[in-house]
Coordinates of C-alpha atoms and ligand atoms in Angstrom, one line a residue:
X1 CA 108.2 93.0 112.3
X2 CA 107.8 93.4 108.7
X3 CA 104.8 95.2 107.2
X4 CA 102.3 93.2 105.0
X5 CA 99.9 94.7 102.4
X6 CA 96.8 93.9 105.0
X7 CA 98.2 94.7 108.7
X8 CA 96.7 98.1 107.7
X9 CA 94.8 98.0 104.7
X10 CA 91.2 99.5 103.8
X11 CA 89.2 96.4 102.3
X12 CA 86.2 96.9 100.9
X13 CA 83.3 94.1 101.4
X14 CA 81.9 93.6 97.9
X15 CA 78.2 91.9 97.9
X16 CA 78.7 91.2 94.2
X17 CA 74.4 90.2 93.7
X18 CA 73.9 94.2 94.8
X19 CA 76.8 95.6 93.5
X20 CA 75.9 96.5 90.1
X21 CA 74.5 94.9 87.6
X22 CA 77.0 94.8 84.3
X23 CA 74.7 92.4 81.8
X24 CA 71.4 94.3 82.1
X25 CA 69.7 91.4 84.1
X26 CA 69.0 93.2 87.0
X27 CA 71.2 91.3 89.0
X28 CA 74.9 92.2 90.0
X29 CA 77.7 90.4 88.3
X30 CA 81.8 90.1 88.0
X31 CA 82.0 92.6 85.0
X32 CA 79.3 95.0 87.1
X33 CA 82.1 94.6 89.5
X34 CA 85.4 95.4 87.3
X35 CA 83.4 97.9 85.7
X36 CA 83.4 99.9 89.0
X37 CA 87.4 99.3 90.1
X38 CA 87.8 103.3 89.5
X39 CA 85.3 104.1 91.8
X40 CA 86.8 102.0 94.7
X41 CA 90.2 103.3 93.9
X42 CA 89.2 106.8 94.2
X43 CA 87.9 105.8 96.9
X44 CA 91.1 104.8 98.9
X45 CA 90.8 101.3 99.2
X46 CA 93.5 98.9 99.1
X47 CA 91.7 95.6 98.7
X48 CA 88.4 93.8 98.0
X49 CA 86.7 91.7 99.5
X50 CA 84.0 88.8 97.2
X51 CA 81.6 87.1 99.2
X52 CA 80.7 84.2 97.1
X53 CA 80.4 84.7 93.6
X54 CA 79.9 80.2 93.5
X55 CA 77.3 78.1 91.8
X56 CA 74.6 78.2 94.0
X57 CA 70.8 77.5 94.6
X58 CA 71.2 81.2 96.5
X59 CA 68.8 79.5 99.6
X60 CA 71.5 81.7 101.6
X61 CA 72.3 84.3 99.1
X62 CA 75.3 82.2 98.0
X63 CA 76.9 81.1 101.4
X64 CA 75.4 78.0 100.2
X65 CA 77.9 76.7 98.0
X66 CA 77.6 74.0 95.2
X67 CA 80.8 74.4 93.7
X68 CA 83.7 76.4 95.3
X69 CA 85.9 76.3 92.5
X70 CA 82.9 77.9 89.7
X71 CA 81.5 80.8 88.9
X72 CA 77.7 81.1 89.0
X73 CA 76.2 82.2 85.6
X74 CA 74.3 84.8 87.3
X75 CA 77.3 86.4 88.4
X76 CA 79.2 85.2 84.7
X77 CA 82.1 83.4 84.0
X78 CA 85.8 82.4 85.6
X79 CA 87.5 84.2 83.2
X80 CA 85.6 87.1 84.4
X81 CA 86.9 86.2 87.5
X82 CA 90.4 86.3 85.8
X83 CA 89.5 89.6 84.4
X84 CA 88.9 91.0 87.3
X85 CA 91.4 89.8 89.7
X86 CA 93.9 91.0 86.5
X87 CA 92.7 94.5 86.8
X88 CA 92.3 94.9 90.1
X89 CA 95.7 94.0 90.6
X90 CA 96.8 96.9 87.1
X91 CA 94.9 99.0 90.1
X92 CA 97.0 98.2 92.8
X93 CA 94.3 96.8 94.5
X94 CA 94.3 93.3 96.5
X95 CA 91.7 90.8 95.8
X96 CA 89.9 88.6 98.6
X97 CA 87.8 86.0 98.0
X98 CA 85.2 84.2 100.3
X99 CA 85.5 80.6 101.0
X100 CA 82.8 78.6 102.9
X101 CA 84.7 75.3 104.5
X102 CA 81.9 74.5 107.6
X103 CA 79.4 73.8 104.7
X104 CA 78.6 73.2 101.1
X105 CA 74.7 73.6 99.6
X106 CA 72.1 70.4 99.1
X107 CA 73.2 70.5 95.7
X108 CA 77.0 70.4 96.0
X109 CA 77.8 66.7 94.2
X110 CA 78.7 65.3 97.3
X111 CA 75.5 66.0 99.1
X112 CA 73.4 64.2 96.5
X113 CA 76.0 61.6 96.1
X114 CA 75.6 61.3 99.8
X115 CA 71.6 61.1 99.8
X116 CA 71.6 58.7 96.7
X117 CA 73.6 56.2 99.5
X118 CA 73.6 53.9 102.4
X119 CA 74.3 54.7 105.6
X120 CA 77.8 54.6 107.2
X121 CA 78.7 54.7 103.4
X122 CA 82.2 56.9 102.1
X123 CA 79.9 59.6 100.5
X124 CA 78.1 60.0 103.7
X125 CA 81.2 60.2 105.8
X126 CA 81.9 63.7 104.2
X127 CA 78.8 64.6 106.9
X128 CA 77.5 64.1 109.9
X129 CA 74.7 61.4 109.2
X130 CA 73.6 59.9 112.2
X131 CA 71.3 57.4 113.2
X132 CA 68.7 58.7 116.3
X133 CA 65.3 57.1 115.4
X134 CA 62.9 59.6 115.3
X135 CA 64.3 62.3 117.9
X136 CA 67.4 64.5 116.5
X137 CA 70.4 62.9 117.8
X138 CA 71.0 66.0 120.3
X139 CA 69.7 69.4 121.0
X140 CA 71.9 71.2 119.0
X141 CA 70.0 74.5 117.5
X142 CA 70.7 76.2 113.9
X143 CA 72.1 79.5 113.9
X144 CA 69.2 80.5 111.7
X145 CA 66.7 78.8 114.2
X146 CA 64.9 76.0 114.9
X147 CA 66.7 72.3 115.1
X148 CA 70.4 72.0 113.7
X149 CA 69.1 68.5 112.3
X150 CA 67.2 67.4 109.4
X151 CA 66.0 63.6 108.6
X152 CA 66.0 62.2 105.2
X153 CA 64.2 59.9 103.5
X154 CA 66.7 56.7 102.3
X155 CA 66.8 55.3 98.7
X156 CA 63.9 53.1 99.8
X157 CA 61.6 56.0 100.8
X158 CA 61.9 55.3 104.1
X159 CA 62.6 57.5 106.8
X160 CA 66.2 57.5 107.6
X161 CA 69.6 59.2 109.1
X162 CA 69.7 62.5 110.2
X163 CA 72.1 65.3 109.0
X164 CA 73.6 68.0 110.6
X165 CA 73.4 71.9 109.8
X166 CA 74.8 74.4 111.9
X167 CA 72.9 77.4 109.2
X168 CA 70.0 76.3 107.4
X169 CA 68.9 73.1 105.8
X170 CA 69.8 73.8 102.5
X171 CA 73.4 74.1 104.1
X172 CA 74.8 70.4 105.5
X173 CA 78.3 70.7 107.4
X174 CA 81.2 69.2 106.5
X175 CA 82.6 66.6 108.6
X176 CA 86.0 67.7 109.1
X177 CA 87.6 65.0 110.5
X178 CA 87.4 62.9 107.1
X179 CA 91.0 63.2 105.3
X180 CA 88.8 63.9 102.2
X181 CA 86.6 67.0 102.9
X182 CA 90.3 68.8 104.0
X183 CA 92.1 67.4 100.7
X184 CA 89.3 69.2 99.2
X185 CA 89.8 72.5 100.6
X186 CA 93.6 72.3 99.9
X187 CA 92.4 72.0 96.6
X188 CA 89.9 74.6 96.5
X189 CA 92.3 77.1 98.1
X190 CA 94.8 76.4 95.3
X191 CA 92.2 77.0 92.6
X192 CA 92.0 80.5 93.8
X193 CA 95.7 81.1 94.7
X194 CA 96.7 80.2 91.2
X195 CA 93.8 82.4 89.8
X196 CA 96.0 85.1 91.5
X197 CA 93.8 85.9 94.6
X198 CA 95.5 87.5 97.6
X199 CA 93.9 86.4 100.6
X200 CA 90.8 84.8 101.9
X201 CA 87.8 85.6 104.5
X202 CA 87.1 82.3 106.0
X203 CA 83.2 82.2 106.1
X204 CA 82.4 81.0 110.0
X205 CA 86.3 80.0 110.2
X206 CA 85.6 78.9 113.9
X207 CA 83.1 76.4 113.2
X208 CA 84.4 73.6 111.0
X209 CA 85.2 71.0 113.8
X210 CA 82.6 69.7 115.8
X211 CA 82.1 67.3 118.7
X212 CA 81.8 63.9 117.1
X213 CA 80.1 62.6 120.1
X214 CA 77.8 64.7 119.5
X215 CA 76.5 65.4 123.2
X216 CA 73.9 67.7 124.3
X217 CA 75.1 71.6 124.8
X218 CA 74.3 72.8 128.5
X219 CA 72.3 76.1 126.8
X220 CA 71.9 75.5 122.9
X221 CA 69.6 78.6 122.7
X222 CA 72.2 80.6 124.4
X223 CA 75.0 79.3 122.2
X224 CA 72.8 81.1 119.4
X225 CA 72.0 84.1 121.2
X226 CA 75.7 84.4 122.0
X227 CA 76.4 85.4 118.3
X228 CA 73.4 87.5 117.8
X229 CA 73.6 91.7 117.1
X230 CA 70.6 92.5 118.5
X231 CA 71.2 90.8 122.1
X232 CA 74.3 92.2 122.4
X233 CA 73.8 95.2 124.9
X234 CA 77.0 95.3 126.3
X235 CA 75.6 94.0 130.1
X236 CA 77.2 91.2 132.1
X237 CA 74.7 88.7 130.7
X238 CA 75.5 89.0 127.3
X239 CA 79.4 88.5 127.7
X240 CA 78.6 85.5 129.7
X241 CA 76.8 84.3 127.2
X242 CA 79.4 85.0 124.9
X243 CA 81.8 82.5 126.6
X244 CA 79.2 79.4 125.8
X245 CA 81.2 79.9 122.4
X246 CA 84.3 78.6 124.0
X247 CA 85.7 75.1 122.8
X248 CA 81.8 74.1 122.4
X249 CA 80.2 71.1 120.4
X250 CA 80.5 72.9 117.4
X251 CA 82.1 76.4 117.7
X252 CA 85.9 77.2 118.7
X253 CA 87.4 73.9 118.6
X254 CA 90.6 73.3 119.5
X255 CA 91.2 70.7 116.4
X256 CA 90.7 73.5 114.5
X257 CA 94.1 74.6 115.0
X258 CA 95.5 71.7 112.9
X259 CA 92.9 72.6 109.9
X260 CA 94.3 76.3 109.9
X261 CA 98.1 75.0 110.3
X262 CA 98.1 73.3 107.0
X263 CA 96.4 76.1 105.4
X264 CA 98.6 78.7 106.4
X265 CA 101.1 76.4 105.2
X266 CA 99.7 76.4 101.3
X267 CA 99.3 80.3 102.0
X268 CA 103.2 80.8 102.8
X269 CA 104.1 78.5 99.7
X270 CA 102.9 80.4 97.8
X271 CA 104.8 83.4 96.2
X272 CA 103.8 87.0 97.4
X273 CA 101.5 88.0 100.2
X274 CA 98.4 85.9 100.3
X275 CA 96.6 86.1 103.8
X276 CA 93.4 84.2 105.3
X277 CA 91.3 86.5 107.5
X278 CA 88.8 84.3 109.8
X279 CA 85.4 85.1 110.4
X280 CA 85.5 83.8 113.9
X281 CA 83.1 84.4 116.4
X282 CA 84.7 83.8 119.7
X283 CA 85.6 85.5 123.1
X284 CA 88.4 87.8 123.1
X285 CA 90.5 85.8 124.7
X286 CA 90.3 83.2 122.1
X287 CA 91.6 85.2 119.3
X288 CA 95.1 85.1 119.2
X289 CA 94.8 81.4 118.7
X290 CA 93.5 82.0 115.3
X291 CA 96.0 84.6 114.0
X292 CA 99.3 82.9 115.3
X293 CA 101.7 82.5 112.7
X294 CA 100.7 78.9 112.4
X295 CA 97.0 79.7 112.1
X296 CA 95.6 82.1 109.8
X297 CA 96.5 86.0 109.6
X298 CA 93.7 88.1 110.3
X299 CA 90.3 87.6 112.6
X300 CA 87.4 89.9 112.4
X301 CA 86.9 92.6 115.0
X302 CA 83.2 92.6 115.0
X303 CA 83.1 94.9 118.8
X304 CA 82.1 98.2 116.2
X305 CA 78.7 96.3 114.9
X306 CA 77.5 96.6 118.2
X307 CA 79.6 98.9 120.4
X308 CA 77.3 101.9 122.3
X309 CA 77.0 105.3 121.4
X310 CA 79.3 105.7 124.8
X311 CA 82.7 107.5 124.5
X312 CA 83.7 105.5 127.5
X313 CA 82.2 102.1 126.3
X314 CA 84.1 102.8 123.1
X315 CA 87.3 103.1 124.8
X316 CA 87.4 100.3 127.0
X317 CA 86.0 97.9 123.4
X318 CA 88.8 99.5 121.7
X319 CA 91.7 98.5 124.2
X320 CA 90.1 95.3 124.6
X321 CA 90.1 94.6 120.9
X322 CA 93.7 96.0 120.5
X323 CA 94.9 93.6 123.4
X324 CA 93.3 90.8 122.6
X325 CA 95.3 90.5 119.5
X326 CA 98.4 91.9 120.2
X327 CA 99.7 89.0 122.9
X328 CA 100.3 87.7 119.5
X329 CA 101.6 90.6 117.4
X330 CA 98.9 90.6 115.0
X331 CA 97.0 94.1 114.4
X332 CA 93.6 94.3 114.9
X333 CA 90.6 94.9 112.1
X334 CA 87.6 97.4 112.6
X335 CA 84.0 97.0 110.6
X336 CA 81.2 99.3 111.4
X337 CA 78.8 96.7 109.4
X338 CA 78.3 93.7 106.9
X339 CA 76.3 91.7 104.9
X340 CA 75.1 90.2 108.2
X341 CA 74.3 93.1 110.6
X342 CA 72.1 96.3 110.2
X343 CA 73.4 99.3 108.8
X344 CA 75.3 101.1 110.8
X345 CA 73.2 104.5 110.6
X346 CA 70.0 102.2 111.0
X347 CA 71.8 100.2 113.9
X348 CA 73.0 104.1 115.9
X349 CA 69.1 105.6 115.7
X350 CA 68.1 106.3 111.6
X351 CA 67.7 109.5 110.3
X352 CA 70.2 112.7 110.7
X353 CA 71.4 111.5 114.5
X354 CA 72.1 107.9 113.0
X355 CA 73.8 109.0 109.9
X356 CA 75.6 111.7 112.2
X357 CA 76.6 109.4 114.6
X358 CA 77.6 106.8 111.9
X359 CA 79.9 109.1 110.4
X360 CA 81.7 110.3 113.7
X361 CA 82.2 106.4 114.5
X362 CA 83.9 106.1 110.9
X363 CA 86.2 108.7 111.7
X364 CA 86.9 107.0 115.3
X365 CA 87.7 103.6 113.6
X366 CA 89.6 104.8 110.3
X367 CA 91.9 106.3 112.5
X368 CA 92.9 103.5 114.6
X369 CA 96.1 100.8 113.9
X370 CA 95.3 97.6 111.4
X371 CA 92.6 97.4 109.4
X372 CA 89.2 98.5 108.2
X373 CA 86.6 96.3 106.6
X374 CA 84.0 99.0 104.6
X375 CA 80.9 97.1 103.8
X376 CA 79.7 98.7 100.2
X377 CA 77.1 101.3 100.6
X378 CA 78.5 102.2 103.9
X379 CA 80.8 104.9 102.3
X380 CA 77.2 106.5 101.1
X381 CA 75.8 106.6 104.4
X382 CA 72.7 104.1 103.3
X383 CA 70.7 102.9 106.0
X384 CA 68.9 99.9 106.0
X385 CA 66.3 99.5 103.4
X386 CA 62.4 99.0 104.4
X387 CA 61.6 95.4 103.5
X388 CA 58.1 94.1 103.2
X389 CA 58.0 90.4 104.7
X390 CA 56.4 89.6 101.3
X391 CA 59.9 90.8 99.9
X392 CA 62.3 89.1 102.1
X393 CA 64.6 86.1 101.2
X394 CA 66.7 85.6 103.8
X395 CA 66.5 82.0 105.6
X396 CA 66.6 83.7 109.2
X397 CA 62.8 85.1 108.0
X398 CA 61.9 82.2 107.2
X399 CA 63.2 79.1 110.1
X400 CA 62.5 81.9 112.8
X401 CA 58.3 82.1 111.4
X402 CA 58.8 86.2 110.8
X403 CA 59.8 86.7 114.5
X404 CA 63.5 87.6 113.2
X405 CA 63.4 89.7 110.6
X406 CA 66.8 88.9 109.2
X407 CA 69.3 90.6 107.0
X408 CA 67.4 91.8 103.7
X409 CA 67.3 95.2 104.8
X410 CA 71.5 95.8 104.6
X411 CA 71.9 93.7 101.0
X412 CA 69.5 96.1 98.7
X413 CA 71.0 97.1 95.8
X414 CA 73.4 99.7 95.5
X415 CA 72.1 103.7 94.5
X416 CA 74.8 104.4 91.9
X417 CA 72.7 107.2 89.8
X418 CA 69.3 108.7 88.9
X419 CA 66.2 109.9 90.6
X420 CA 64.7 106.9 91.5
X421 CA 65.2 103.1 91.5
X422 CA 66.8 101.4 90.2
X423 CA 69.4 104.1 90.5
X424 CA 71.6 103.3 87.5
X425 CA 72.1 100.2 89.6
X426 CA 70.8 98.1 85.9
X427 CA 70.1 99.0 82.7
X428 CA 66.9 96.0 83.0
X429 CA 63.4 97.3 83.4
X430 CA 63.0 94.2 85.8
X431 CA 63.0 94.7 89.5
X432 CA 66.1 93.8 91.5
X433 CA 66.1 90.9 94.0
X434 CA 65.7 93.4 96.8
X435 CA 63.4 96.6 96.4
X436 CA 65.4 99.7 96.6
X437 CA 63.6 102.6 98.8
X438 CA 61.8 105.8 96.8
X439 CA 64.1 107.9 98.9
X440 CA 67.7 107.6 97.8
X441 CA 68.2 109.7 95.4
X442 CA 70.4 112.1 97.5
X443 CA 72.5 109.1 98.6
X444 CA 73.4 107.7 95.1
X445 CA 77.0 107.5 94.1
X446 CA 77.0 110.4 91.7
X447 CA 74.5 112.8 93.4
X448 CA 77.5 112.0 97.0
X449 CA 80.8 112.7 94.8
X450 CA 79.6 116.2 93.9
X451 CA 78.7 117.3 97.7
X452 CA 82.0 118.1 99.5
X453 CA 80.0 117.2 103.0
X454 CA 78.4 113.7 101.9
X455 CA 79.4 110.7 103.7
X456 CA 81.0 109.5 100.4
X457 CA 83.3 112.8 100.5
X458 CA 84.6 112.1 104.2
X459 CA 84.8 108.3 103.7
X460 CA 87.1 109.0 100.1
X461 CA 89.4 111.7 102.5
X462 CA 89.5 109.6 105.6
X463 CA 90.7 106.2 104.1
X464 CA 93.2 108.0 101.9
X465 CA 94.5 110.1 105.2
X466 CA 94.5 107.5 107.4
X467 CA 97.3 105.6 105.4
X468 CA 99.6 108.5 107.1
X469 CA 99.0 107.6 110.8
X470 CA 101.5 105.2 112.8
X471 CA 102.1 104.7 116.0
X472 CA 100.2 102.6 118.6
X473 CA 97.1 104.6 120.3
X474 CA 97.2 106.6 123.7
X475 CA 94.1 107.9 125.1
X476 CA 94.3 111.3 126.6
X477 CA 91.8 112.5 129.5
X478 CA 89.0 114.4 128.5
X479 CA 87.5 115.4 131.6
X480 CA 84.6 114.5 130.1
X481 CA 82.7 110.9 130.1
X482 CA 80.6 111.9 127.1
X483 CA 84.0 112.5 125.3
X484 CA 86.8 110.4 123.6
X485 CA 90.3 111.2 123.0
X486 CA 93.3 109.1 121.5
X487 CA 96.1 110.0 120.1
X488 CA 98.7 108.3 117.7
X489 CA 102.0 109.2 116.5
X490 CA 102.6 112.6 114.2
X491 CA 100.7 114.4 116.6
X492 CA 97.7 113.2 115.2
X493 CA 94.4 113.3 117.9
X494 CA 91.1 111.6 117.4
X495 CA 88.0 113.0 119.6
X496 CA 84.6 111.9 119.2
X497 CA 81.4 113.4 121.4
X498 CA 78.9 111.1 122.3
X499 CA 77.1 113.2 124.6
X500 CA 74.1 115.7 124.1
X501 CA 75.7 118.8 125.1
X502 CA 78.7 120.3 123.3
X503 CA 82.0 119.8 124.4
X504 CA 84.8 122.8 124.8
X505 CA 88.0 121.6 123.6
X506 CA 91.0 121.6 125.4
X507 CA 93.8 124.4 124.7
X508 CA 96.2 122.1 122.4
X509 CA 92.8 121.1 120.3
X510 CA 91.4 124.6 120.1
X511 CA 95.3 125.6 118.1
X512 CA 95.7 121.9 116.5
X513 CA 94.9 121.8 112.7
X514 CA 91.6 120.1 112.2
X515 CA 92.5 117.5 109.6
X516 CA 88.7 116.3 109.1
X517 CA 85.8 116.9 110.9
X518 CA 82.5 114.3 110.7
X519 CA 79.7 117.5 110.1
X520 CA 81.8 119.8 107.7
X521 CA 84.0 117.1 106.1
X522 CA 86.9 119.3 105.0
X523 CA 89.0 121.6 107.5
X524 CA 87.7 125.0 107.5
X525 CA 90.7 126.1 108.5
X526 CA 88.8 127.4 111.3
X527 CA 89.9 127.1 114.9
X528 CA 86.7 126.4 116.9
X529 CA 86.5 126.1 120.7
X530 CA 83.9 123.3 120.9
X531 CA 83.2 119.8 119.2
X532 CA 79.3 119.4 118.7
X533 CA 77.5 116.1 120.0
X534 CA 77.3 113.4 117.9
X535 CA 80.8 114.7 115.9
X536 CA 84.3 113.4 115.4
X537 CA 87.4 115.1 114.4
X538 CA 90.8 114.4 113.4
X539 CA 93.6 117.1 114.8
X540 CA 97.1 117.6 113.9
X541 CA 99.0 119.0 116.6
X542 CA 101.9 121.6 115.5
X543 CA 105.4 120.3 116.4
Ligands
LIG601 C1 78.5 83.6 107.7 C2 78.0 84.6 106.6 C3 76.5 84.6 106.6 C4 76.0 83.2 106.3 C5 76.6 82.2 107.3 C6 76.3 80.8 106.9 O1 78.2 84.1 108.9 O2 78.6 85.8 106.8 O3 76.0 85.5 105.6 O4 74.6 83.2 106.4 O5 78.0 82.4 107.4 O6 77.1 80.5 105.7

């Protein structure tokens, strides 16, 4: 099998609103962006991720979409966008951009066009409108809680159809069984393939068909809790749940398959590598459906936001995840966090255990086969910021009544320089959308490049190493269940401790060449006999 740019790249999730701010408006932009290429090439990546940079009210911090083929002023212009995708690519780096197909915002054209006519009209055909009196037409639930149905009022004032929104309100779904909505998309996609992009991440790529009966789910609440970080604890209840997912009313379709063949169709028309990677929440052993050579080319392996500080948990998510693709020859993808889940030092305990532990897990998935998704600020070790509920913005705050927090916390600003906020983040004496904390000074980006042990310096050697390794991964007994040991080809060995005692490595370990170590960053040159807890370490065993 040939190799392609992203079977094992390191791509790098840009949140462009808190990347850095390039216009002095105390928001994050395109040129902030570009202005910052340097830094993620230093940095060892191979490709960027956008999530959406598109015209948008922002009711869900852009995922609600009013024009997929603009740019937003706030985030400035599409030959900005040109610029950028034009220097990134002078870089040698791949550019991704988000697309959002299972919805577009309140004000996308089409929605207002849609309210503004009749029922069972061609502008309300692009949704699901449906007439149910004064109950919602079924007990569907929105991911971002409460009912997955709002009623409008018609032309005449009166009250009228329902529509339907898998997210929030502000968000109707598309209804993709109208030939329109996917000539759209085709067009959408070729927008950004002819502005030079090189892949896409399908935004909730397994939830654009839905049941057009429309029937009741047998556990709607559990549907959502399937899909939810926080409930997942790893025990026998939450993987049941996560099989609700499976070919449900609106998740995991099988007529999705059709949507994704014609996509990956434009995709291999076009001339170089371009790739769709799917943001597809479904059970493992639904995944290879969605990275067949007729579907798209990548799926998300979310099992690191929520895997257990367990060496023996980690092993058995790690062979799942590696299987679970495979049956298809595709490669997996590893991502310790997002835009969407906590920080992953915030997530493993906080403070110096969390950011230890944080960093060891880096070092156990830089070092596996396909690729890694690096959420920005995750290479500085940030945890996730306090918020107060006066502060938040996130829809999830707000449909749940305060009861989920949401995802503020993991989008603040990025800590570039300076003693205090905003960090060299923006040049504006106005405050950023999201507060940044009083205590980041020791975890901005220029305060991290000159400390050989920060978490920026073992992120920048790790991703850069890690394009060495080959070879499929072999775990080797520990003899200890605290302890985790794989092994790929070049005589490189992984081993991580997750236990609270420290571990005495075996023979081969204690003469190997310790490539990189999660404490001390850089090889000492050392030989030590043990491997403290809550520490990884990357070997190189003489041939
Ligand atoms: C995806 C995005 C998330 C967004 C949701 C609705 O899960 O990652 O941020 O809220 O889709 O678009």
């Amino acid at each position: 099998m040939s190799t392609k740019w992203w079977h094992e790249a390191a791509v790098y999730q840009v949140y462009p609103r808190s990347f850095f701010d390039g216009n002095g408006d105390a928001l994050g932009d395109l040129v902030g962006v570009h202005s910052k290429l340097h830094y993620l090439k230093s940095l060892g990546i191979n490709a960027i991720w956008l999530s959406p940079f598109y015209p948008s009210p922002q009711h869900d911090s852009g995922y609600d979409v009013a024009d997929p083929r603009g740019v937003d002023p706030m985030y400035g212009t599409l030959s900005d966008a040109h610029a950028l995708i034009e220097k990134a690519h002078e870089l040698d780096i791949k550019v991704m951009v988000d697309v959002v197909p299972n919805h577009v915002s309140i004000e996308h054209p089409w929605f207002a066009a849609a309210l503004a006519s009749r029922p069972g009209s061609v502008e309300r055909r692009r949704f699901h409108f449906v007439d149910s009196g004064d109950e919602p037409p079924n007990n569907w639930v929105s991911m971002f809680g409460g009912p997955a149905w709002t009623r409008i009022r018609e032309v005449d004032g009166s009250l009228g159809q329902w529509y339907l929104h898998v997210f929030d309100s502000s968000q109707p779904d598309l209804n993709w069984t109208n030939p329109e909505v996917a000539a759209d998309w085709i067009t959408t996609l070729r927008f950004w393939l002819d502005a030079g992009v090189d892949g896409f991440r399908v935004d909730v790529a397994h939830g654009l068909a839905k049941d057009m009966t429309y029937s009741d789910l047998p556990d709607p609440v559990g549907l959502t809790q399937a899909l939810r970080f926080d409930l997942d604890d790893g025990s026998p209840e939450a993987a049941s749940r996560r099989l609700l997912i499976e070919n449900s009313g609106f998740f995991d379709r099988d007529e999705l398959q059709e949507i994704y063949r014609t996509w990956r169709e434009v995709l291999d028309s076009y001339p170089g590598d371009r790739m769709a990677v799917g943001e597809a929440w479904v059970p493992a052993h639904r995944a290879g459906r969605y990275v067949s050579p007729t579907s798209l080319h990548q799926i998300f392996g979310f099992d690191f936001l929520v895997v257990a500080w367990n060496a023996e948990i980690m092993q058995d998510t790690i062979t799942r995840a590696i299987a679970s693709v495979e049956v298809v020859g595709a490669f997996p993808t590893w991502a310790l966090s997002n835009h969407d889940s906590p920080r992953v030092v915030t997530r493993l305990g906080g403070g110096e255990k969390g950011l230890a532990r944080a960093r060891a897990l880096a070092l156990v998935a830089h070092a596996l086969p396909g690729s890694i998704y690096v959420y920005q600020g995750e290479e500085l070790g940030l945890p996730d910021a306090p918020i107060a509920d006066s502060d938040r913005q996130d829809p999830v705050f707000f449909r749940t009544a305060g009861s989920h927090k949401g995802r503020d916390g993991a989008r603040v600003p990025l800590p570039w320089s300076g003693k205090q906020a905003p960090y060299g983040f923006t040049d504006s004496m106005n405050p950023t959308w999201l507060p940044q904390p009083s205590d980041w000074a020791e975890l901005t980006v220029s305060a991290e490049q000159d400390q050989p042990r920060s978490t920026l310096s073992l992120y920048s050697h790790s991703l850069q190493l890690r394009a060495q390794f080959s070879g499929a991964v072999g775990f080797i007994e520990s003899g200890d269940p605290a302890v985790m040991i794989y092994h790929r080809d070049e005589g490189i060995v992984i081993a991580v401790n997750t236990g609270a005692g420290e571990y005495l490595l075996p023979e081969f370990l204690r003469a190997a060449e310790v490539l990189l170590d999660s404490e001390s960053v850089e090889a000492s040159g050392d030989k030590t006999e043990v491997l403290p807890p809550d520490c990884a370490r990357w070997f190189r065993i003489p041939t």
